[in-house]
């Protein structure tokens, strides 16, 4: 096939970058990664465990 183009070959322009997305709101997994909350939940869980063991074995 004969090359019939004239001049430089045209290159398509690169696609524009999408606009930056606003930061998503942080959900429950972010909250559970906080040390004060995990300490609080650990203390509550320990108290519930001790109460259940007390009820099962000592009463």
Coordinates of C-alpha atoms in Angstrom, one line a residue:
X1 CA 0.0 0.0 0.0
X2 CA 1.3 3.4 -0.9
X3 CA 1.8 6.0 1.9
X4 CA -0.3 8.9 0.9
X5 CA -0.1 10.9 4.2
X6 CA 1.5 14.3 4.0
X7 CA 3.6 15.7 6.8
X8 CA 4.0 14.4 10.3
X9 CA 1.7 11.6 11.4
X10 CA -1.0 12.8 13.7
X11 CA -0.9 11.5 17.3
X12 CA -4.1 11.6 19.3
X13 CA -4.0 14.0 22.2
X14 CA -3.7 12.2 25.6
X15 CA -7.0 12.1 27.6
X16 CA -7.3 14.7 30.3
X17 CA -6.8 13.5 33.8
X18 CA -10.0 13.1 35.8
X19 CA -10.7 15.8 38.4
X20 CA -9.5 14.8 41.9
X21 CA -12.3 13.1 43.9
X22 CA -13.1 14.6 47.2
X23 CA -11.9 12.6 50.2
X24 CA -14.5 10.0 51.1
X25 CA -16.0 10.1 54.6
X26 CA -14.3 7.7 57.0
X27 CA -16.4 4.8 58.1
X28 CA -16.6 2.2 60.8
X29 CA -13.3 0.5 60.0
X30 CA -11.4 3.7 60.5
X31 CA -13.2 4.2 63.9
X32 CA -12.2 0.7 65.0
X33 CA -8.6 1.3 64.2
X34 CA -8.4 4.0 67.0
X35 CA -6.5 2.8 70.1
X36 CA -8.8 4.5 72.7
X37 CA -11.9 2.8 71.2
X38 CA -10.2 -0.6 71.1
X39 CA -9.0 -0.2 74.7
X40 CA -12.6 0.7 75.8
X41 CA -14.1 -2.2 73.9
X42 CA -11.4 -4.5 75.3
X43 CA -12.3 -3.4 78.9
X44 CA -16.0 -3.9 78.3
X45 CA -15.4 -7.3 76.7
X46 CA -13.3 -8.4 79.6
X47 CA -15.9 -7.3 82.1
X48 CA -18.6 -9.2 80.2
X49 CA -16.3 -12.3 80.1
X50 CA -15.6 -12.1 83.8
X51 CA -19.3 -11.7 84.6
X52 CA -20.3 -14.7 82.4
X53 CA -17.5 -16.9 83.9
X54 CA -18.7 -15.9 87.4
X55 CA -22.3 -16.8 86.6
X56 CA -21.4 -20.1 85.0
X57 CA -18.9 -21.4 87.6
X58 CA -19.4 -19.6 90.9
X59 CA -23.2 -19.3 91.2

